[in-house]
Amino acid sequence: MKRSARIAVAATAVILTGTAAADDGALRDGRIAYVMTNLFWSVYQTEDAKDECPRGFNDGPREQFAKLFPKPEGMTVEETQLRQEIETWHPTSEPDGFEFYEVEGRYSWGLDLDGEASPEDFTHPDGGEGIDNQVYRAVGCIIGFRGPDGVEFIFQDKAIMDERYNRMMIELSGVDSLDNDDEVSVSLYRGLDRLLTDATGEKVMPGGSQRVDARWGASLIRHTTGRIVDGVLSTEPIPEVVIPWQNLRVASVHLIRDLRFVLDLAPEGATGLVAGYADVDTWYRQLIRNDSTHHLSNGQISGISLYKALRRLADAYPDPVTGENTAISTALDVKMAQVFVVHPGGEQDGGAGVTR
Amino acid sequence: MRSAKFLSRRLQATLPVAWLLASAAAVAQGGPFEQWLDVPMPPGFRVENTELEGPVFADRDGRTLYEWPLHVQRNGYSGESPDTPACYDEVLTVTAGLMSPYPPGIVLPELETRPSCTDLWPPAYADADAKPVGDWSIVERRDGTRQWAYAEQPLYTSVRDAEPGDTLGGSKRPYGGDSPAYRVPIGPPPAVPPGFAVRTTSTGRMLTTDRNDSVYAYEGDAPDASNCRGECERRFRPLLAPALARSFGEWTILARSPGVRQWVYRGEPLYTFALDEHSWSQQGSDEPGWHNVYTQKAPPFPASFTVQATIVGDVLADQRGMTIYVYQCGDDSQDQLSCDHPDDTQVYRLAMCGGGDPKRCLEYWPYVRAADHETGGSRTWSVIGIDPATGHKAKPEQADAIRVWAFRDRPIYTYAGDRQPGDTHGDGTGEWRGQRNGLRGFWLRNDMLEGPR
C-alpha cells in the first residue's frame, strides 16, 4: 500500500465522520480548507530498528557528560556544565569525539526534491528512487525523534493540539473535483482558533472553523498552485515558508525552502507529506531553544553531535562565500482535518461562503 | 539624598482612614499608583509604592521586604519552608544538582569573590522586644537571632535596592517551574473588591477577575452611565456588583438598570471581553474605544524605543526596531543566587552570549546603547556604564565604559541573529529556554503562547 494511501485510511479512521459539514460536502464554491492536526519529521521505522540503525541509538547529553566527566566532583562549572552549554549554543562542525550513528538503511519516506537519484538518496518503500531526506538520516537513530514515545514526537503532537501559535492550514480554491483537477490555487495561513474535537477532547473533528490570522500571522501567508490527480494534491514549491513550531512556549520557527505538499484529499481531511529544504541553523536553534539540555537528555538528543551531523549532511543552498550547504532536505508527515476558513471581514470559505 | 519627587509619591501607611489608604496625591508617571488594603504591621514598618510591583512592605528604613518561597526544581527543592530560614552567611562552594542533567558537587564559579546568601539577602532582623502582629511573626535563626516573617515566610532585604521603593531584588511576576527559586517582594493586598485580582505584567499592574479574565473599560462610558448596550453587551460583559456591595475608595457602583449594578473603577465601568482567548489577554483592547484596566501602568520605556509586531504579539524594540532581550540567570547552588546583574559573576552570561569571549558577546548580543543625550527617566529604566571587557559596571572614571540602557538595573540586549524588525530568533536562548542562564524577549503582548483561558 502506498504511504499516502495508508495515511489516508488511518486519518479517516481517526477523524470521525458523519458531521453536518461532511454530509453537505465540504467542497463548496470550489473551495475547501484543511487545518494541520499532526506535523512531524518523517522517520521511517522498522520494528526493531535493525535495518536503519544497526549500530543502535545515539547517546544524549547525560550519557556524553558521564563519559566526558566520569568524576565531576572537584571540577568547576566552567570546565563541565558551561563547557557543554557553550558547545550547544555556539556549535561548530569540528568533531566532538563521539561517533554519531546516522541512518544506514535504504528506505525513507519523502520526495525526490531535485529530480536526481544520487548515492546519498533513499529509496521510497514503494520503490521510487531519489528520495531526498537527509534530516531523517541525521535524526533517525535518535530515540527522541522516533514514534510513538520519543520526546520530540510527543511534544510536537501535544503542542499542535494545545496551542494556536502553530495552527497552520491550507485552503484550496478553484477546485472542480477532489479527484482530479489540472490546476488549483493553494494558500497557506495560520488559524486563530482551537481545534474542533469530539467530547473526549482527543479526536479532531472535521467541520470546525478557523479565522485567518491576518495580523500576527500576516508574514506567514503564502500562495502557490497545484494539481489533483486521482485524489492526490501535489503543489508547486513555495520558495520559503516559515512554520511556527514550539513545544514549550518559546516562539520559534522552522524555515523551509522549496516547500511542497503531497496530500491525499478527502472531504473530511487530508494526509501526506510536506517536503523541502530546511535551513540548518534555524532547524537547530528551534530544537535547542524549545528544549533545555534536560529535555534533550530525555530523548538522548545531543545537540552538540546533531548539529555536526546536520552540517555534514546538508545538501542544498550553498553559502555563496564558503560554499558550505546551508539547508538540508527533509520531509514531514502531516495530517489535516477539514475546516471552514473565515477570512478577515467575515467571508467564510471552504464552506457555504456565508458571512457570519 | 532622596528626591522631592520620590518623597511626594510615598504614601504613609499609618493614615487612620478606615481600612483604605488614599493615594490621590501619589501619581506615578502616566497615572496614579495602586491603592492597597491596610493591614497590621510591626512598629515602624510601612508600605512603599513601587513603579513595577505596586505597593510593597518595607522595613523601618524603607527597604523592600522579600520572601523566598519554596520552589520545586527538577531534582529537589530550593527556597524556604514556612518558618524555616535557609539563607545564611555560609559561602556555598558546589552545585546542588537541582537541575538535570548536571550532577551535584561541581565547584561554583569565582569562589574567591562569591557572596554568601546573606551577603545578598540580609535578614530582616526583629528586635529583642518585637512581638508578632497580624500575619507578621518572628522566627528564630540557627544562631538564635530573631527574624521577621510574613505569612510564615522569613523576610529579607536586597543589597540591590538603594532607596525606598526599589524592587531590584525581585519581582511578583509569575515565573516558570524551571526558573530559579526567586525572591519575591511582598506587599499588602490591593484595594480591589472580592472577585478581582491584580497581576504584575510588563505593561503594568493589570486588573483582572479572580479567574484571570482581563478587565476592560470603554472610553464612551461615564462614571454614572454605560453606553455599552445591546449587541455591545454580548461582546463586553458588564462586571456586576453583588446586591450588598458598597462603594469604597476608587470603586463605585453604577446602576445599569433596576437591580443590575456594575462595578466602576476610577470612574470607568468595568467589563470582560467575551472573545478573549486566554488569561491576561489584551485582545479586547483591539476593539475601538476599549482598553485594559490597570491599577498602575508600568513606567514608560525610553522615548527612542519602539514596539514591533511579531508572529506572537508585540515586543519592545530599540530605535531600529530590533527586538530587546533581558538576560535571566540563577545558579544551581542551594542558595539559588542570581547571576543576572552586572555586579554578579559574569561567567554564566559570557558563556551564553559569546562562548566565554566578551568580544563575541558584544558582537552576538550587543548592549542597547544610550545616546549621549539620553538619561534614565525612571528607576525602572536607567542608563548605566558598563565595562565592555568584563560586563561589570564600569568605574566612574573608566574611559572605555559604554553607556547602555538598563531595565531594573540590568543591561538589555539585541540579538545579531535577528535580521529585521519583528524577528525574535533570540527568544529562549540559553539554559532552560533562557530562564536560568539565557535571554528572553521583552514581550509587551503575547496573543499566541499564553495558554488557554
JSON list of C-alpha atoms in Angstrom, two decimals, chain B residues 87-163:
[
{"chain": "B", "resi": 87, "resn": "CYS", "atom": "CA", "xyz": [19.62, 31.71, 53.89]},
{"chain": "B", "resi": 88, "resn": "TYR", "atom": "CA", "xyz": [22.82, 32.01, 55.93]},
{"chain": "B", "resi": 89, "resn": "ASP", "atom": "CA", "xyz": [26.27, 33.53, 55.83]},
{"chain": "B", "resi": 90, "resn": "GLU", "atom": "CA", "xyz": [27.99, 30.40, 54.66]},
{"chain": "B", "resi": 91, "resn": "VAL", "atom": "CA", "xyz": [29.54, 30.69, 51.19]},
{"chain": "B", "resi": 92, "resn": "LEU", "atom": "CA", "xyz": [28.43, 27.63, 49.28]},
{"chain": "B", "resi": 93, "resn": "THR", "atom": "CA", "xyz": [31.09, 26.16, 47.06]},
{"chain": "B", "resi": 94, "resn": "VAL", "atom": "CA", "xyz": [29.47, 23.46, 44.94]},
{"chain": "B", "resi": 95, "resn": "THR", "atom": "CA", "xyz": [26.35, 22.96, 42.87]},
{"chain": "B", "resi": 96, "resn": "ALA", "atom": "CA", "xyz": [23.29, 21.32, 44.33]},
{"chain": "B", "resi": 97, "resn": "GLY", "atom": "CA", "xyz": [22.41, 19.37, 41.19]},
{"chain": "B", "resi": 98, "resn": "LEU", "atom": "CA", "xyz": [18.85, 20.66, 41.28]},
{"chain": "B", "resi": 99, "resn": "MET", "atom": "CA", "xyz": [18.55, 20.93, 37.51]},
{"chain": "B", "resi": 100, "resn": "SER", "atom": "CA", "xyz": [19.24, 17.83, 35.47]},
{"chain": "B", "resi": 101, "resn": "PRO", "atom": "CA", "xyz": [21.19, 16.55, 33.67]},
{"chain": "B", "resi": 102, "resn": "TYR", "atom": "CA", "xyz": [24.07, 18.10, 35.56]},
{"chain": "B", "resi": 103, "resn": "PRO", "atom": "CA", "xyz": [25.10, 16.37, 38.78]},
{"chain": "B", "resi": 104, "resn": "PRO", "atom": "CA", "xyz": [25.70, 17.96, 42.20]},
{"chain": "B", "resi": 105, "resn": "GLY", "atom": "CA", "xyz": [29.11, 18.65, 43.68]},
{"chain": "B", "resi": 106, "resn": "ILE", "atom": "CA", "xyz": [30.60, 20.73, 40.86]},
{"chain": "B", "resi": 107, "resn": "VAL", "atom": "CA", "xyz": [32.65, 23.71, 42.02]},
{"chain": "B", "resi": 108, "resn": "LEU", "atom": "CA", "xyz": [30.85, 27.04, 41.61]},
{"chain": "B", "resi": 109, "resn": "PRO", "atom": "CA", "xyz": [32.49, 29.91, 39.72]},
{"chain": "B", "resi": 110, "resn": "GLU", "atom": "CA", "xyz": [34.70, 32.61, 41.24]},
{"chain": "B", "resi": 111, "resn": "LEU", "atom": "CA", "xyz": [34.73, 31.24, 44.77]},
{"chain": "B", "resi": 112, "resn": "GLU", "atom": "CA", "xyz": [37.20, 33.91, 45.89]},
{"chain": "B", "resi": 113, "resn": "THR", "atom": "CA", "xyz": [34.56, 36.58, 45.43]},
{"chain": "B", "resi": 114, "resn": "ARG", "atom": "CA", "xyz": [31.40, 34.54, 45.74]},
{"chain": "B", "resi": 115, "resn": "PRO", "atom": "CA", "xyz": [28.98, 36.06, 48.23]},
{"chain": "B", "resi": 116, "resn": "SER", "atom": "CA", "xyz": [27.02, 34.20, 50.83]},
{"chain": "B", "resi": 117, "resn": "CYS", "atom": "CA", "xyz": [23.26, 34.18, 50.76]},
{"chain": "B", "resi": 118, "resn": "THR", "atom": "CA", "xyz": [23.02, 36.80, 53.48]},
{"chain": "B", "resi": 119, "resn": "ASP", "atom": "CA", "xyz": [25.60, 38.98, 51.73]},
{"chain": "B", "resi": 120, "resn": "LEU", "atom": "CA", "xyz": [22.96, 39.48, 49.05]},
{"chain": "B", "resi": 121, "resn": "TRP", "atom": "CA", "xyz": [19.87, 38.99, 51.20]},
{"chain": "B", "resi": 122, "resn": "PRO", "atom": "CA", "xyz": [20.28, 40.49, 54.67]},
{"chain": "B", "resi": 123, "resn": "PRO", "atom": "CA", "xyz": [17.67, 39.03, 57.01]},
{"chain": "B", "resi": 124, "resn": "ALA", "atom": "CA", "xyz": [15.01, 41.37, 58.36]},
{"chain": "B", "resi": 125, "resn": "TYR", "atom": "CA", "xyz": [16.00, 41.05, 61.99]},
{"chain": "B", "resi": 126, "resn": "ALA", "atom": "CA", "xyz": [13.50, 41.59, 64.75]},
{"chain": "B", "resi": 127, "resn": "ASP", "atom": "CA", "xyz": [14.41, 43.46, 67.90]},
{"chain": "B", "resi": 128, "resn": "ALA", "atom": "CA", "xyz": [14.58, 41.57, 71.16]},
{"chain": "B", "resi": 129, "resn": "ASP", "atom": "CA", "xyz": [11.31, 43.09, 72.29]},
{"chain": "B", "resi": 130, "resn": "ALA", "atom": "CA", "xyz": [9.50, 42.75, 68.96]},
{"chain": "B", "resi": 131, "resn": "LYS", "atom": "CA", "xyz": [6.14, 40.98, 69.09]},
{"chain": "B", "resi": 132, "resn": "PRO", "atom": "CA", "xyz": [4.09, 39.25, 66.40]},
{"chain": "B", "resi": 133, "resn": "VAL", "atom": "CA", "xyz": [1.30, 41.29, 64.88]},
{"chain": "B", "resi": 134, "resn": "GLY", "atom": "CA", "xyz": [-1.35, 40.21, 62.38]},
{"chain": "B", "resi": 135, "resn": "ASP", "atom": "CA", "xyz": [0.26, 37.93, 59.79]},
{"chain": "B", "resi": 136, "resn": "TRP", "atom": "CA", "xyz": [3.71, 39.00, 60.96]},
{"chain": "B", "resi": 137, "resn": "SER", "atom": "CA", "xyz": [5.55, 36.55, 63.14]},
{"chain": "B", "resi": 138, "resn": "ILE", "atom": "CA", "xyz": [9.08, 36.04, 64.39]},
{"chain": "B", "resi": 139, "resn": "VAL", "atom": "CA", "xyz": [11.21, 33.03, 63.59]},
{"chain": "B", "resi": 140, "resn": "GLU", "atom": "CA", "xyz": [14.46, 32.03, 65.21]},
{"chain": "B", "resi": 141, "resn": "ARG", "atom": "CA", "xyz": [17.55, 31.60, 63.10]},
{"chain": "B", "resi": 142, "resn": "ARG", "atom": "CA", "xyz": [20.26, 28.99, 63.71]},
{"chain": "B", "resi": 143, "resn": "ASP", "atom": "CA", "xyz": [22.35, 31.46, 65.68]},
{"chain": "B", "resi": 144, "resn": "GLY", "atom": "CA", "xyz": [19.44, 32.40, 67.90]},
{"chain": "B", "resi": 145, "resn": "THR", "atom": "CA", "xyz": [18.76, 35.74, 66.26]},
{"chain": "B", "resi": 146, "resn": "ARG", "atom": "CA", "xyz": [15.18, 36.67, 65.55]},
{"chain": "B", "resi": 147, "resn": "GLN", "atom": "CA", "xyz": [13.88, 37.30, 62.04]},
{"chain": "B", "resi": 148, "resn": "TRP", "atom": "CA", "xyz": [10.61, 38.75, 60.84]},
{"chain": "B", "resi": 149, "resn": "ALA", "atom": "CA", "xyz": [8.31, 36.51, 58.80]},
{"chain": "B", "resi": 150, "resn": "TYR", "atom": "CA", "xyz": [5.11, 37.31, 56.96]},
{"chain": "B", "resi": 151, "resn": "ALA", "atom": "CA", "xyz": [2.53, 34.63, 56.32]},
{"chain": "B", "resi": 152, "resn": "GLU", "atom": "CA", "xyz": [5.13, 32.28, 57.82]},
{"chain": "B", "resi": 153, "resn": "GLN", "atom": "CA", "xyz": [7.80, 33.13, 55.21]},
{"chain": "B", "resi": 154, "resn": "PRO", "atom": "CA", "xyz": [11.05, 34.57, 56.61]},
{"chain": "B", "resi": 155, "resn": "LEU", "atom": "CA", "xyz": [11.82, 38.04, 55.28]},
{"chain": "B", "resi": 156, "resn": "TYR", "atom": "CA", "xyz": [14.91, 39.64, 53.77]},
{"chain": "B", "resi": 157, "resn": "THR", "atom": "CA", "xyz": [16.03, 42.84, 52.15]},
{"chain": "B", "resi": 158, "resn": "SER", "atom": "CA", "xyz": [18.10, 43.05, 48.97]},
{"chain": "B", "resi": 159, "resn": "VAL", "atom": "CA", "xyz": [21.50, 44.66, 48.58]},
{"chain": "B", "resi": 160, "resn": "ARG", "atom": "CA", "xyz": [20.41, 45.62, 45.06]},
{"chain": "B", "resi": 161, "resn": "ASP", "atom": "CA", "xyz": [17.87, 48.08, 46.45]},
{"chain": "B", "resi": 162, "resn": "ALA", "atom": "CA", "xyz": [19.39, 51.50, 47.01]},
{"chain": "B", "resi": 163, "resn": "GLU", "atom": "CA", "xyz": [16.45, 53.54, 48.22]}
]
